Amino acid sequence: MSRRDEILRIEDLYVHFYTYAGVVKAIDGVNMSVLRGETYGLVGETGCGKSVTMRAVLRLIPPPGRIVKGRVIFNGVNLLELPEEEMRKIRGAKIAYIVQDPTAALDPLYTSGFQVAETILAHEENVGKKSVWERVVSLFKSVLIPDAERRVKQYPHEFSGGMRQRVVIACAISEKPELLIADEPTTSVDVTVQAQILEVLEDLKKTQEMTMILVTHNLGLVAQICDRVGVMYAGSIVEVSDVFRLFEEPLHPYTRGLLNAIPHVTRTQFRLEPIPGTIPDLINPPPGCRFHPRCKHATGICKREKPKLREIEPGRFVACHLYRGD
Amino acid sequence: MEAPLIQVKDLVKYFPVKKLFITVGQVHAVDGVSFEIMRGETFGLVGESGSGKTTLGRLMLRLLTPTSGDVVYNGRSIFELEGGELKEFRRRAQIVFQDPYTSLNPRMTIYDILSEPINVHKIRIPDKREYIVKLLETVGLGEEHLYRYPHEFSGGQKQRIAIARVLALRPEFTVLDEPTSALDVSVQAQILNMLKELQSEFKFTYLFISHDLSVVKFMSHRIAVMYVGKIIEVAPSDDLFSEPLHPYTQMLLSALPVPDPKYTRSKQIIKPRGQVPSAISPPPGCRFHPRCPFAREKCKAEEPELREVKPSRLVACHLYS
Ligand SMILES: Nc1ncnc2c1ncn2[C@@H]1O[C@H](COP(=O)(O)OP(=O)(O)O)[C@@H](O)[C@H]1O
Ligand SMILES: Nc1ncnc2c1ncn2[C@@H]1O[C@H](COP(=O)(O)OP(=O)(O)O)[C@@H](O)[C@H]1O
Ligand SMILES: [Mg+2]
Ligand SMILES: [Mg+2]
């Protein structure tokens, strides 16, 4: 991988939450590299740190959370060192972020078109009212909202959940971001609506030459639209691979566990293979590899030493002592 | 699997839509549904949100009164049961809800939560504590959990407790309404395996409701697909996936992302068109016709009936008439 192609690089990121119960070590040394133009899938179960990692990229960690250390390099610039003023120009304009719940993202008191117009006006000065409105209509068209001219004048409650999510996407892409972070964008909608939203996202990716990070717990979605995948567990990325090899031959015991735990419509299964144990407490996480208490391959070193994410064959990275070269 | 345990006969449930206390319309939540569930069978019910799955499940337990139609359980209409018979039905037929967070009383210990149904139904057992510990062990928990409160448990553990509470009554029939939708996949796997094991051990009959097609396929012997209050297809689980007949079923399956990149990217996609119509004024004729790539004139005028088009395959579609 040549660094030239990288749009985003996260290095050694640590985020902690300072709660009454103790320090939650939520993000524990994340390393991640996203290539320009790709769809990168960040996958893992609830609470593993997907959203916090993405929020760290935008420097939107809510208190009591804090970025303890690390670097977030976007187009060669470390975002964690930028003055807030500069950062504001990147948020929403260069990097857009859409979240699961479209209802919370929209204000019920304003028309959907007005809200898209507002995002444009927040980032651009000297734009005429008429041209903004024309752009809003064309944005509605680009997210495949039928009857766009009429729909821009409607309020969020007049939209179905799937249509609302399209309005949110229209807001997100209004400034032609280079990077779109879609955090569980289809988790609260049905499969047919999901298929329609995915179509919108894939279409936009092509026409606008965007890079996309799709955050999800749904392995089917990852298989369907991602080019490369990072698998997260308890605050770290434990495996990175292109999507085909990941599903064909998962390397990390956690990735393998996940794939065996889900029902597959293409197979006949009589039993699923659950991953034993539970997700660790991140106030007192297990030492060494955080997955070791649930891993049937764990040995002494796994309890002592945290494995690093290493490239073990071209394009395949895994953080597991099973794959030590020596 | 011999005689049907439950027969659902032309069941209808409308909910009034009110504006300023005046009824302005009806939600056709369940709109003329008939099927049978065999003893020991898992009957799956899939459909998108709002299609009427939960309403149907609640009707089958007499937690709602139907607008018309009937549910026959062990040969008796459940809506005619009274007194002791009704009480016995309430013991035999149970429900597990989606949300393990709200279904357990936060102020009761696990011991109290599991005692309650035993007391209410006066289940006679020699040693209640021992019985409850056994229930906990059946769902993978233990004696050490007896005097804890729900908030001390994870989502998966709470769902196990909810299942233990149902098991306490030794039911015959259980409606499982999205029992794992709030859980992560590794926890879901444990609960689904457990439900299957309990079924083979105690010969339970399940109505398994979910919007997740892969989960329904894994659990069910037969599957019914619902669309805006109607059942539009019923098929043995494997057949539904290898050869979906109804165009809506085909659309659903083609929209389902499958965790196999080669397969999921090469499969034929029927692009979902339009949106699910309002259940207040469903389209005339076949409810799916405005979105159906094969719709003909007849589909706009005449509602297709659910008919057997080949052995054990039922579909409500004019394409097959
Ligand atoms: N406001 C908060 N206070 C304390 N801990 C938090 C907070 N937000 C997140 N965390 C911790 O960070 C972890 C990762 O959360 P998140 O990134 O939201 O997970 P997900 O992978 O589901 O998006 C959680 O397990 C939780 O322990
Ligand atoms: N108590 C109620 N009052 C009015 N409408 C209801 C009520 N319960 C359900 N509905 C409506 O009935 C339809 C079917 O709902 P439901 O059975 O919950 O569907 P599902 O479980 O498939 O998501 C929906 O349109 C819903 O809004
Ligand atoms: Mg999240
Ligand atoms: Mg429901």
XYZ file of N, CA and C in Angstrom, chain B residues 13 40 44 82 99 133 139 146 158 192 197 208 216 258 278 290:
48
model
N -57.978 -7.923 12.174
C -57.911 -6.947 13.257
C -57.726 -5.556 12.676
N -45.329 -29.176 17.734
C -43.886 -29.390 17.636
C -43.221 -28.627 16.509
N -42.505 -19.820 11.142
C -41.861 -18.511 11.070
C -42.773 -17.488 10.426
N -63.494 -19.624 28.993
C -63.843 -18.859 30.194
C -63.265 -19.553 31.416
N -37.838 -6.938 23.565
C -37.012 -6.067 24.369
C -36.768 -6.607 25.773
N -34.071 -22.891 40.429
C -32.654 -23.078 40.103
C -32.516 -23.931 38.847
N -31.567 -22.423 31.156
C -31.265 -21.320 30.241
C -29.825 -20.827 30.393
N -29.830 -16.045 41.644
C -31.185 -16.023 42.207
C -31.617 -14.694 42.793
N -30.756 -11.178 30.216
C -32.140 -10.809 30.521
C -33.103 -11.584 29.642
N -30.666 -18.575 20.149
C -31.342 -19.369 19.113
C -31.060 -20.859 19.307
N -32.931 -26.231 21.224
C -32.745 -27.368 22.130
C -33.968 -27.563 23.019
N -42.479 -18.060 15.423
C -41.240 -17.294 15.504
C -41.338 -16.081 14.587
N -35.006 -16.267 10.662
C -36.240 -17.029 10.494
C -35.958 -18.344 9.766
N -26.153 -10.898 1.837
C -25.731 -12.192 2.358
C -24.239 -12.129 2.678
N -49.783 2.477 2.774
C -50.427 2.704 4.058
C -51.379 1.564 4.381
N -48.885 -2.135 -6.864
C -48.191 -0.912 -7.304
C -46.662 -1.071 -7.369
